[in-house]
N, CA, C, O and CB atoms as a CASP TS submission, in Angstrom:
PFRMAT TS
TARGET T0000
AUTHOR 0000-0000-0000
METHOD Language model
MODEL 1
PARENT N/A
ATOM      1  N   UNK     1      99.975 -14.980 102.417  1.00  0.00           N
ATOM      2  CA  UNK     1      99.346 -15.214 102.964  1.00  0.00           C
ATOM      3  C   UNK     1      98.564 -14.498 103.755  1.00  0.00           C
ATOM      4  O   UNK     1      97.527 -14.783 104.354  1.00  0.00           O
ATOM      5  CB  UNK     1      99.748 -15.774 103.216  1.00  0.00           C
ATOM      6  N   UNK     2      99.590 -12.927 103.634  1.00  0.00           N
ATOM      7  CA  UNK     2      99.086 -11.386 104.364  1.00  0.00           C
ATOM      8  C   UNK     2      97.269 -11.723 103.781  1.00  0.00           C
ATOM      9  O   UNK     2      96.349 -11.401 104.534  1.00  0.00           O
ATOM     10  CB  UNK     2     100.163  -9.385 103.364  1.00  0.00           C
ATOM     11  N   UNK     3      97.012 -12.295 102.580  1.00  0.00           N
ATOM     12  CA  UNK     3      95.504 -11.954 101.498  1.00  0.00           C
ATOM     13  C   UNK     3      94.776 -12.948 102.794  1.00  0.00           C
ATOM     14  O   UNK     3      93.781 -12.759 103.493  1.00  0.00           O
ATOM     15  CB  UNK     3      95.410 -12.819  99.164  1.00  0.00           C
ATOM     16  N   UNK     4      95.729 -14.013 102.735  1.00  0.00           N
ATOM     17  CA  UNK     4      94.387 -14.697 104.363  1.00  0.00           C
ATOM     18  C   UNK     4      93.889 -14.724 105.093  1.00  0.00           C
ATOM     19  O   UNK     4      92.861 -15.336 105.387  1.00  0.00           O
ATOM     20  CB  UNK     4      94.159 -15.169 105.070  1.00  0.00           C
ATOM     21  N   UNK     5      94.847 -13.673 105.869  1.00  0.00           N
ATOM     22  CA  UNK     5      94.845 -13.193 106.948  1.00  0.00           C
ATOM     23  C   UNK     5      94.168 -11.945 107.047  1.00  0.00           C
ATOM     24  O   UNK     5      93.656 -11.724 108.144  1.00  0.00           O
ATOM     25  CB  UNK     5      95.967 -13.171 107.320  1.00  0.00           C
ATOM     26  N   UNK     6      94.018 -10.910 105.997  1.00  0.00           N
ATOM     27  CA  UNK     6      92.989 -10.266 105.425  1.00  0.00           C
ATOM     28  C   UNK     6      91.692 -10.434 105.561  1.00  0.00           C
ATOM     29  O   UNK     6      90.915  -9.606 106.035  1.00  0.00           O
ATOM     30  CB  UNK     6      93.111 -10.323 104.438  1.00  0.00           C
ATOM     31  N   UNK     7      91.341 -11.854 105.019  1.00  0.00           N
ATOM     32  CA  UNK     7      90.511 -12.383 104.807  1.00  0.00           C
ATOM     33  C   UNK     7      89.634 -12.514 106.096  1.00  0.00           C
ATOM     34  O   UNK     7      88.421 -12.340 106.219  1.00  0.00           O
ATOM     35  CB  UNK     7      90.928 -13.344 104.196  1.00  0.00           C
ATOM     36  N   UNK     8      90.584 -12.873 107.034  1.00  0.00           N
ATOM     37  CA  UNK     8      90.236 -13.428 108.108  1.00  0.00           C
ATOM     38  C   UNK     8      89.440 -12.526 109.233  1.00  0.00           C
ATOM     39  O   UNK     8      88.566 -12.793 110.058  1.00  0.00           O
ATOM     40  CB  UNK     8      91.398 -13.961 108.551  1.00  0.00           C
ATOM     41  N   UNK     9      90.215 -11.235 108.846  1.00  0.00           N
ATOM     42  CA  UNK     9      89.813 -10.028 109.658  1.00  0.00           C
ATOM     43  C   UNK     9      88.422  -9.581 108.368  1.00  0.00           C
ATOM     44  O   UNK     9      87.212  -9.413 108.523  1.00  0.00           O
ATOM     45  CB  UNK     9      91.457  -8.624 109.942  1.00  0.00           C
ATOM     46  N   UNK    10      88.967  -9.538 107.614  1.00  0.00           N
ATOM     47  CA  UNK    10      87.526  -8.260 106.607  1.00  0.00           C
ATOM     48  C   UNK    10      86.038  -9.774 107.008  1.00  0.00           C
ATOM     49  O   UNK    10      84.903  -9.351 106.786  1.00  0.00           O
ATOM     50  CB  UNK    10      88.102  -7.926 103.439  1.00  0.00           C
ATOM     51  N   UNK    11      86.082 -10.968 107.411  1.00  0.00           N
ATOM     52  CA  UNK    11      85.464 -11.905 108.221  1.00  0.00           C
ATOM     53  C   UNK    11      84.866 -11.898 106.481  1.00  0.00           C
ATOM     54  O   UNK    11      83.861 -11.249 106.191  1.00  0.00           O
ATOM     55  CB  UNK    11      84.490 -11.532 109.951  1.00  0.00           C
ATOM     56  N   UNK    12      85.802 -12.874 105.209  1.00  0.00           N
ATOM     57  CA  UNK    12      84.471 -13.479 103.910  1.00  0.00           C
ATOM     58  C   UNK    12      85.263 -14.566 104.504  1.00  0.00           C
ATOM     59  O   UNK    12      86.262 -14.719 105.206  1.00  0.00           O
ATOM     60  CB  UNK    12      84.318 -13.096 101.730  1.00  0.00           C
ATOM     61  N   UNK    13      83.707 -15.742 103.463  1.00  0.00           N
ATOM     62  CA  UNK    13      83.597 -16.948 104.017  1.00  0.00           C
ATOM     63  C   UNK    13      84.717 -17.431 103.128  1.00  0.00           C
ATOM     64  O   UNK    13      85.454 -17.622 104.095  1.00  0.00           O
ATOM     65  CB  UNK    13      82.148 -17.675 103.995  1.00  0.00           C
ATOM     66  N   UNK    14      85.555 -17.833 101.991  1.00  0.00           N
ATOM     67  CA  UNK    14      86.404 -18.601 101.575  1.00  0.00           C
ATOM     68  C   UNK    14      87.234 -18.641 102.878  1.00  0.00           C
ATOM     69  O   UNK    14      87.184 -19.684 103.531  1.00  0.00           O
ATOM     70  CB  UNK    14      87.031 -18.169 100.282  1.00  0.00           C
ATOM     71  N   UNK    15      88.009 -17.593 103.336  1.00  0.00           N
ATOM     72  CA  UNK    15      88.818 -18.280 104.167  1.00  0.00           C
ATOM     73  C   UNK    15      88.582 -18.750 105.334  1.00  0.00           C
ATOM     74  O   UNK    15      89.319 -19.595 105.843  1.00  0.00           O
ATOM     75  CB  UNK    15      89.644 -17.751 104.324  1.00  0.00           C
ATOM     76  N   UNK    16      87.276 -18.159 106.059  1.00  0.00           N
ATOM     77  CA  UNK    16      86.436 -19.038 107.323  1.00  0.00           C
ATOM     78  C   UNK    16      86.191 -20.495 107.332  1.00  0.00           C
ATOM     79  O   UNK    16      86.372 -21.337 108.212  1.00  0.00           O
ATOM     80  CB  UNK    16      85.022 -18.575 107.447  1.00  0.00           C
ATOM     81  N   UNK    17      85.518 -20.616 105.563  1.00  0.00           N
ATOM     82  CA  UNK    17      85.462 -22.271 104.867  1.00  0.00           C
ATOM     83  C   UNK    17      86.609 -22.727 105.846  1.00  0.00           C
ATOM     84  O   UNK    17      86.711 -23.311 106.925  1.00  0.00           O
ATOM     85  CB  UNK    17      85.940 -22.531 102.822  1.00  0.00           C
ATOM     86  N   UNK    18      87.938 -21.775 104.282  1.00  0.00           N
ATOM     87  CA  UNK    18      88.657 -22.871 105.308  1.00  0.00           C
ATOM     88  C   UNK    18      89.192 -23.324 105.839  1.00  0.00           C
ATOM     89  O   UNK    18      89.566 -24.470 105.591  1.00  0.00           O
ATOM     90  CB  UNK    18      88.845 -23.347 105.452  1.00  0.00           C
ATOM     91  N   UNK    19      89.611 -22.471 107.159  1.00  0.00           N
ATOM     92  CA  UNK    19      89.960 -22.906 108.943  1.00  0.00           C
ATOM     93  C   UNK    19      89.373 -23.680 109.154  1.00  0.00           C
ATOM     94  O   UNK    19      89.836 -24.804 109.349  1.00  0.00           O
ATOM     95  CB  UNK    19      89.724 -22.080 110.150  1.00  0.00           C
ATOM     96  N   UNK    20      87.498 -23.272 109.225  1.00  0.00           N
ATOM     97  CA  UNK    20      86.457 -24.244 109.859  1.00  0.00           C
ATOM     98  C   UNK    20      87.079 -25.884 109.425  1.00  0.00           C
ATOM     99  O   UNK    20      87.459 -26.697 110.267  1.00  0.00           O
ATOM    100  CB  UNK    20      84.679 -23.877 109.107  1.00  0.00           C
ATOM    101  N   UNK    21      87.073 -26.103 108.061  1.00  0.00           N
ATOM    102  CA  UNK    21      87.777 -27.059 107.031  1.00  0.00           C
ATOM    103  C   UNK    21      88.323 -27.580 108.122  1.00  0.00           C
ATOM    104  O   UNK    21      87.860 -28.272 109.028  1.00  0.00           O
ATOM    105  CB  UNK    21      88.801 -26.545 105.767  1.00  0.00           C
ATOM    106  N   UNK    22      89.969 -26.905 107.778  1.00  0.00           N
ATOM    107  CA  UNK    22      90.893 -27.908 108.429  1.00  0.00           C
ATOM    108  C   UNK    22      90.688 -28.109 110.217  1.00  0.00           C
ATOM    109  O   UNK    22      91.276 -29.010 110.816  1.00  0.00           O
ATOM    110  CB  UNK    22      92.497 -27.329 108.059  1.00  0.00           C
ATOM    111  N   UNK    23      90.023 -27.395 110.721  1.00  0.00           N
ATOM    112  CA  UNK    23      89.961 -27.739 112.385  1.00  0.00           C
ATOM    113  C   UNK    23      88.720 -29.601 112.039  1.00  0.00           C
ATOM    114  O   UNK    23      89.065 -30.751 112.308  1.00  0.00           O
ATOM    115  CB  UNK    23      88.721 -25.712 113.698  1.00  0.00           C
ATOM    116  N   UNK    24      87.054 -29.030 111.256  1.00  0.00           N
ATOM    117  CA  UNK    24      87.304 -30.649 111.046  1.00  0.00           C
ATOM    118  C   UNK    24      87.684 -31.775 111.114  1.00  0.00           C
ATOM    119  O   UNK    24      87.457 -32.716 111.874  1.00  0.00           O
ATOM    120  CB  UNK    24      87.443 -30.903 110.697  1.00  0.00           C
ATOM    121  N   UNK    25      89.033 -31.423 109.191  1.00  0.00           N
ATOM    122  CA  UNK    25      90.010 -32.241 109.045  1.00  0.00           C
ATOM    123  C   UNK    25      90.776 -32.818 110.360  1.00  0.00           C
ATOM    124  O   UNK    25      90.675 -33.968 110.789  1.00  0.00           O
ATOM    125  CB  UNK    25      90.827 -31.580 108.216  1.00  0.00           C
ATOM    126  N   UNK    26      91.888 -31.335 111.128  1.00  0.00           N
ATOM    127  CA  UNK    26      91.945 -31.954 112.396  1.00  0.00           C
ATOM    128  C   UNK    26      91.633 -32.786 113.849  1.00  0.00           C
ATOM    129  O   UNK    26      92.234 -33.296 114.794  1.00  0.00           O
ATOM    130  CB  UNK    26      92.056 -31.576 112.471  1.00  0.00           C
ATOM    131  N   UNK    27      89.907 -32.491 113.212  1.00  0.00           N
ATOM    132  CA  UNK    27      89.189 -33.719 114.431  1.00  0.00           C
ATOM    133  C   UNK    27      89.451 -35.141 114.359  1.00  0.00           C
ATOM    134  O   UNK    27      89.750 -35.964 115.224  1.00  0.00           O
ATOM    135  CB  UNK    27      87.578 -33.804 114.381  1.00  0.00           C
ATOM    136  N   UNK    28      89.199 -35.251 112.687  1.00  0.00           N
ATOM    137  CA  UNK    28      89.042 -36.803 112.280  1.00  0.00           C
ATOM    138  C   UNK    28      90.682 -37.130 112.980  1.00  0.00           C
ATOM    139  O   UNK    28      91.299 -37.480 113.986  1.00  0.00           O
ATOM    140  CB  UNK    28      88.776 -37.184 110.157  1.00  0.00           C
ATOM    141  N   UNK    29      90.764 -36.776 111.796  1.00  0.00           N
ATOM    142  CA  UNK    29      92.767 -37.724 112.399  1.00  0.00           C
ATOM    143  C   UNK    29      93.102 -37.581 113.712  1.00  0.00           C
ATOM    144  O   UNK    29      93.798 -38.498 114.148  1.00  0.00           O
ATOM    145  CB  UNK    29      94.501 -36.924 111.680  1.00  0.00           C
ATOM    146  N   UNK    30      92.687 -36.303 114.836  1.00  0.00           N
ATOM    147  CA  UNK    30      92.657 -36.895 116.256  1.00  0.00           C
ATOM    148  C   UNK    30      91.933 -38.459 116.957  1.00  0.00           C
ATOM    149  O   UNK    30      92.318 -39.324 117.745  1.00  0.00           O
ATOM    150  CB  UNK    30      91.978 -35.800 116.907  1.00  0.00           C
ATOM    151  N   UNK    31      90.610 -38.175 116.087  1.00  0.00           N
ATOM    152  CA  UNK    31      90.444 -39.500 115.882  1.00  0.00           C
ATOM    153  C   UNK    31      90.511 -40.662 115.476  1.00  0.00           C
ATOM    154  O   UNK    31      89.761 -41.623 115.646  1.00  0.00           O
ATOM    155  CB  UNK    31      90.138 -39.577 115.821  1.00  0.00           C
ATOM    156  N   UNK    32      91.439 -40.543 114.929  1.00  0.00           N
ATOM    157  CA  UNK    32      91.357 -42.120 113.709  1.00  0.00           C
ATOM    158  C   UNK    32      92.825 -42.517 115.053  1.00  0.00           C
ATOM    159  O   UNK    32      92.844 -43.621 115.597  1.00  0.00           O
ATOM    160  CB  UNK    32      92.034 -41.820 110.921  1.00  0.00           C
ATOM    161  N   UNK    33      93.945 -41.395 115.394  1.00  0.00           N
ATOM    162  CA  UNK    33      94.960 -41.878 115.596  1.00  0.00           C
ATOM    163  C   UNK    33      94.923 -43.371 116.884  1.00  0.00           C
ATOM    164  O   UNK    33      94.013 -44.002 117.421  1.00  0.00           O
ATOM    165  CB  UNK    33      95.741 -40.578 115.908  1.00  0.00           C
ATOM    166  N   UNK    34      96.156 -43.413 116.932  1.00  0.00           N
ATOM    167  CA  UNK    34      96.180 -44.450 117.794  1.00  0.00           C
ATOM    168  C   UNK    34      97.907 -44.349 118.979  1.00  0.00           C
ATOM    169  O   UNK    34      98.607 -45.292 119.348  1.00  0.00           O
ATOM    170  CB  UNK    34      96.028 -45.944 116.597  1.00  0.00           C
ATOM    171  N   UNK    35      98.051 -43.107 119.218  1.00  0.00           N
ATOM    172  CA  UNK    35      99.421 -43.039 119.658  1.00  0.00           C
ATOM    173  C   UNK    35      98.686 -42.401 121.126  1.00  0.00           C
ATOM    174  O   UNK    35      99.073 -42.768 122.235  1.00  0.00           O
ATOM    175  CB  UNK    35     100.702 -41.985 118.577  1.00  0.00           C
ATOM    176  N   UNK    36      97.625 -41.441 120.939  1.00  0.00           N
ATOM    177  CA  UNK    36      97.746 -40.238 121.997  1.00  0.00           C
ATOM    178  C   UNK    36      96.174 -40.438 122.935  1.00  0.00           C
ATOM    179  O   UNK    36      95.207 -40.177 122.220  1.00  0.00           O
ATOM    180  CB  UNK    36      97.882 -38.410 121.003  1.00  0.00           C
ATOM    181  N   UNK    37      95.877 -40.765 124.084  1.00  0.00           N
ATOM    182  CA  UNK    37      94.245 -40.399 123.948  1.00  0.00           C
ATOM    183  C   UNK    37      94.457 -39.746 124.724  1.00  0.00           C
ATOM    184  O   UNK    37      93.778 -40.182 125.653  1.00  0.00           O
ATOM    185  CB  UNK    37      92.986 -41.264 124.117  1.00  0.00           C
ATOM    186  N   UNK    38      95.205 -38.536 125.210  1.00  0.00           N
ATOM    187  CA  UNK    38      94.619 -37.154 125.101  1.00  0.00           C
ATOM    188  C   UNK    38      93.788 -36.843 124.396  1.00  0.00           C
ATOM    189  O   UNK    38      92.619 -36.697 124.756  1.00  0.00           O
ATOM    190  CB  UNK    38      95.284 -36.350 124.858  1.00  0.00           C
ATOM    191  N   UNK    39      94.594 -36.520 122.185  1.00  0.00           N
ATOM    192  CA  UNK    39      94.146 -35.819 121.255  1.00  0.00           C
ATOM    193  C   UNK    39      92.554 -36.396 120.728  1.00  0.00           C
ATOM    194  O   UNK    39      91.796 -35.836 119.937  1.00  0.00           O
ATOM    195  CB  UNK    39      95.280 -35.833 120.210  1.00  0.00           C
ATOM    196  N   UNK    40      92.321 -37.904 121.571  1.00  0.00           N
ATOM    197  CA  UNK    40      91.479 -38.960 120.863  1.00  0.00           C
ATOM    198  C   UNK    40      89.983 -38.171 122.091  1.00  0.00           C
ATOM    199  O   UNK    40      88.804 -38.186 121.737  1.00  0.00           O
ATOM    200  CB  UNK    40      92.240 -41.204 121.105  1.00  0.00           C
ATOM    201  N   UNK    41      90.344 -37.719 123.127  1.00  0.00           N
ATOM    202  CA  UNK    41      89.554 -37.334 124.416  1.00  0.00           C
ATOM    203  C   UNK    41      89.364 -36.474 123.462  1.00  0.00           C
ATOM    204  O   UNK    41      88.792 -37.112 122.578  1.00  0.00           O
ATOM    205  CB  UNK    41      90.068 -36.999 126.018  1.00  0.00           C
ATOM    206  N   UNK    42      89.572 -34.895 122.957  1.00  0.00           N
ATOM    207  CA  UNK    42      89.910 -33.592 122.039  1.00  0.00           C
ATOM    208  C   UNK    42      89.067 -33.958 120.794  1.00  0.00           C
ATOM    209  O   UNK    42      88.381 -32.969 120.538  1.00  0.00           O
ATOM    210  CB  UNK    42      91.699 -33.350 121.622  1.00  0.00           C
ATOM    211  N   UNK    43      88.848 -34.844 120.005  1.00  0.00           N
ATOM    212  CA  UNK    43      88.681 -34.819 118.532  1.00  0.00           C
ATOM    213  C   UNK    43      87.623 -34.149 118.767  1.00  0.00           C
ATOM    214  O   UNK    43      87.382 -33.063 118.239  1.00  0.00           O
ATOM    215  CB  UNK    43      88.579 -36.097 117.617  1.00  0.00           C
ATOM    216  N   UNK    44      86.593 -34.960 119.908  1.00  0.00           N
ATOM    217  CA  UNK    44      84.957 -34.762 119.079  1.00  0.00           C
ATOM    218  C   UNK    44      85.230 -33.477 119.265  1.00  0.00           C
ATOM    219  O   UNK    44      85.564 -32.907 118.226  1.00  0.00           O
ATOM    220  CB  UNK    44      83.237 -35.389 119.763  1.00  0.00           C
ATOM    221  N   UNK    45      85.197 -32.524 120.647  1.00  0.00           N
ATOM    222  CA  UNK    45      84.995 -31.141 120.590  1.00  0.00           C
ATOM    223  C   UNK    45      85.955 -30.268 119.543  1.00  0.00           C
ATOM    224  O   UNK    45      85.611 -29.087 119.502  1.00  0.00           O
ATOM    225  CB  UNK    45      85.175 -30.672 121.999  1.00  0.00           C
ATOM    226  N   UNK    46      86.877 -30.540 118.848  1.00  0.00           N
ATOM    227  CA  UNK    46      88.006 -30.255 117.732  1.00  0.00           C
ATOM    228  C   UNK    46      86.966 -30.382 116.486  1.00  0.00           C
ATOM    229  O   UNK    46      87.113 -29.517 115.623  1.00  0.00           O
ATOM    230  CB  UNK    46      89.501 -31.520 117.683  1.00  0.00           C
ATOM    231  N   UNK    47      85.910 -31.363 116.266  1.00  0.00           N
ATOM    232  CA  UNK    47      85.819 -31.219 115.181  1.00  0.00           C
ATOM    233  C   UNK    47      83.814 -30.977 115.707  1.00  0.00           C
ATOM    234  O   UNK    47      83.273 -31.255 114.637  1.00  0.00           O
ATOM    235  CB  UNK    47      86.653 -32.563 114.126  1.00  0.00           C
ATOM    236  N   UNK    48      82.983 -30.733 116.429  1.00  0.00           N
ATOM    237  CA  UNK    48      81.773 -29.801 116.986  1.00  0.00           C
ATOM    238  C   UNK    48      82.469 -28.456 116.731  1.00  0.00           C
ATOM    239  O   UNK    48      81.585 -27.743 116.258  1.00  0.00           O
ATOM    240  CB  UNK    48      81.285 -30.045 118.767  1.00  0.00           C
ATOM    241  N   UNK    49      83.206 -28.000 116.779  1.00  0.00           N
ATOM    242  CA  UNK    49      83.784 -26.829 116.657  1.00  0.00           C
ATOM    243  C   UNK    49      84.524 -26.875 115.373  1.00  0.00           C
ATOM    244  O   UNK    49      83.982 -25.996 114.704  1.00  0.00           O
ATOM    245  CB  UNK    49      84.592 -26.518 117.802  1.00  0.00           C
ATOM    246  N   UNK    50      85.184 -27.254 114.869  1.00  0.00           N
ATOM    247  CA  UNK    50      84.328 -27.594 113.511  1.00  0.00           C
ATOM    248  C   UNK    50      83.603 -27.169 112.433  1.00  0.00           C
ATOM    249  O   UNK    50      83.956 -26.465 111.487  1.00  0.00           O
ATOM    250  CB  UNK    50      83.683 -28.053 113.678  1.00  0.00           C
ATOM    251  N   UNK    51      82.279 -27.804 112.746  1.00  0.00           N
ATOM    252  CA  UNK    51      81.437 -28.325 112.106  1.00  0.00           C
ATOM    253  C   UNK    51      80.947 -26.914 112.913  1.00  0.00           C
ATOM    254  O   UNK    51      81.493 -25.967 112.346  1.00  0.00           O
ATOM    255  CB  UNK    51      80.942 -29.963 112.147  1.00  0.00           C
ATOM    256  N   UNK    52      80.566 -26.704 113.425  1.00  0.00           N
ATOM    257  CA  UNK    52      79.516 -25.402 114.076  1.00  0.00           C
ATOM    258  C   UNK    52      79.413 -23.877 113.916  1.00  0.00           C
ATOM    259  O   UNK    52      78.420 -23.153 113.978  1.00  0.00           O
ATOM    260  CB  UNK    52      79.675 -25.349 115.387  1.00  0.00           C
ATOM    261  N   UNK    53      81.164 -23.480 113.613  1.00  0.00           N
ATOM    262  CA  UNK    53      82.372 -22.795 112.688  1.00  0.00           C
ATOM    263  C   UNK    53      81.751 -22.694 111.122  1.00  0.00           C
ATOM    264  O   UNK    53      81.606 -21.596 110.583  1.00  0.00           O
ATOM    265  CB  UNK    53      83.964 -23.898 112.690  1.00  0.00           C
ATOM    266  N   UNK    54      81.307 -24.297 110.273  1.00  0.00           N
ATOM    267  CA  UNK    54      81.479 -24.062 108.973  1.00  0.00           C
ATOM    268  C   UNK    54      79.696 -23.184 109.103  1.00  0.00           C
ATOM    269  O   UNK    54      79.438 -22.218 108.385  1.00  0.00           O
ATOM    270  CB  UNK    54      81.858 -25.741 107.832  1.00  0.00           C
ATOM    271  N   UNK    55      78.524 -23.837 110.268  1.00  0.00           N
ATOM    272  CA  UNK    55      77.404 -23.633 109.466  1.00  0.00           C
ATOM    273  C   UNK    55      77.263 -22.434 109.912  1.00  0.00           C
ATOM    274  O   UNK    55      76.295 -21.978 109.304  1.00  0.00           O
ATOM    275  CB  UNK    55      76.231 -24.522 109.535  1.00  0.00           C
ATOM    276  N   UNK    56      77.816 -21.367 110.884  1.00  0.00           N
ATOM    277  CA  UNK    56      78.340 -19.269 111.127  1.00  0.00           C
ATOM    278  C   UNK    56      78.541 -19.479 109.859  1.00  0.00           C
ATOM    279  O   UNK    56      77.570 -19.492 109.103  1.00  0.00           O
ATOM    280  CB  UNK    56      80.050 -18.379 112.261  1.00  0.00           C
ATOM    281  N   UNK    57      79.900 -19.695 109.352  1.00  0.00           N
ATOM    282  CA  UNK    57      80.526 -18.999 108.333  1.00  0.00           C
ATOM    283  C   UNK    57      79.654 -18.833 107.135  1.00  0.00           C
ATOM    284  O   UNK    57      79.493 -17.801 106.483  1.00  0.00           O
ATOM    285  CB  UNK    57      81.739 -19.648 107.987  1.00  0.00           C
ATOM    286  N   UNK    58      79.095 -20.054 106.938  1.00  0.00           N
ATOM    287  CA  UNK    58      78.448 -20.451 105.403  1.00  0.00           C
ATOM    288  C   UNK    58      77.606 -18.836 105.759  1.00  0.00           C
ATOM    289  O   UNK    58      77.644 -18.262 104.671  1.00  0.00           O
ATOM    290  CB  UNK    58      77.174 -22.438 105.142  1.00  0.00           C
ATOM    291  N   UNK    59      77.188 -18.286 106.354  1.00  0.00           N
ATOM    292  CA  UNK    59      76.153 -17.106 106.557  1.00  0.00           C
ATOM    293  C   UNK    59      76.938 -15.322 105.565  1.00  0.00           C
ATOM    294  O   UNK    59      76.473 -14.427 104.859  1.00  0.00           O
ATOM    295  CB  UNK    59      76.033 -16.894 108.825  1.00  0.00           C
ATOM    296  N   UNK    60      78.195 -15.670 106.101  1.00  0.00           N
ATOM    297  CA  UNK    60      79.357 -14.529 105.415  1.00  0.00           C
ATOM    298  C   UNK    60      79.378 -14.396 104.666  1.00  0.00           C
ATOM    299  O   UNK    60      79.428 -15.436 104.009  1.00  0.00           O
ATOM    300  CB  UNK    60      80.451 -14.452 105.354  1.00  0.00           C
ATOM    301  N   UNK    61      79.369 -12.839 103.686  1.00  0.00           N
ATOM    302  CA  UNK    61      79.483 -12.275 102.385  1.00  0.00           C
ATOM    303  C   UNK    61      80.429 -13.203 102.359  1.00  0.00           C
ATOM    304  O   UNK    61      81.037 -13.855 103.208  1.00  0.00           O
ATOM    305  CB  UNK    61      79.749 -10.737 102.032  1.00  0.00           C
ATOM    306  N   UNK    62      80.423 -13.123 101.200  1.00  0.00           N
ATOM    307  CA  UNK    62      81.541 -13.520  99.845  1.00  0.00           C
ATOM    308  C   UNK    62      83.007 -12.919  99.760  1.00  0.00           C
ATOM    309  O   UNK    62      83.742 -13.214  98.818  1.00  0.00           O
ATOM    310  CB  UNK    62      80.889 -12.968  98.389  1.00  0.00           C
TER
END
C-alpha cells in the first residue's frame, strides 16, 4: 500500500491509471444500480472525471 501511495506522490503512470480506471468502473456501477437516484445522477460526472484523468495520466512517465 505504501508503494502505491509513493507512486501517486511521484506521479507515476501505473498507479494513476489504476486510480482512473477505478473511477471509471465506479461511475459505471453507479449508473447501473437501481436503488439510489443520487448515485445515478452523479455517475456521469464520476465516469467523465475518470476518463479525462486516464487521458491525462497516459502522458505521465513510467
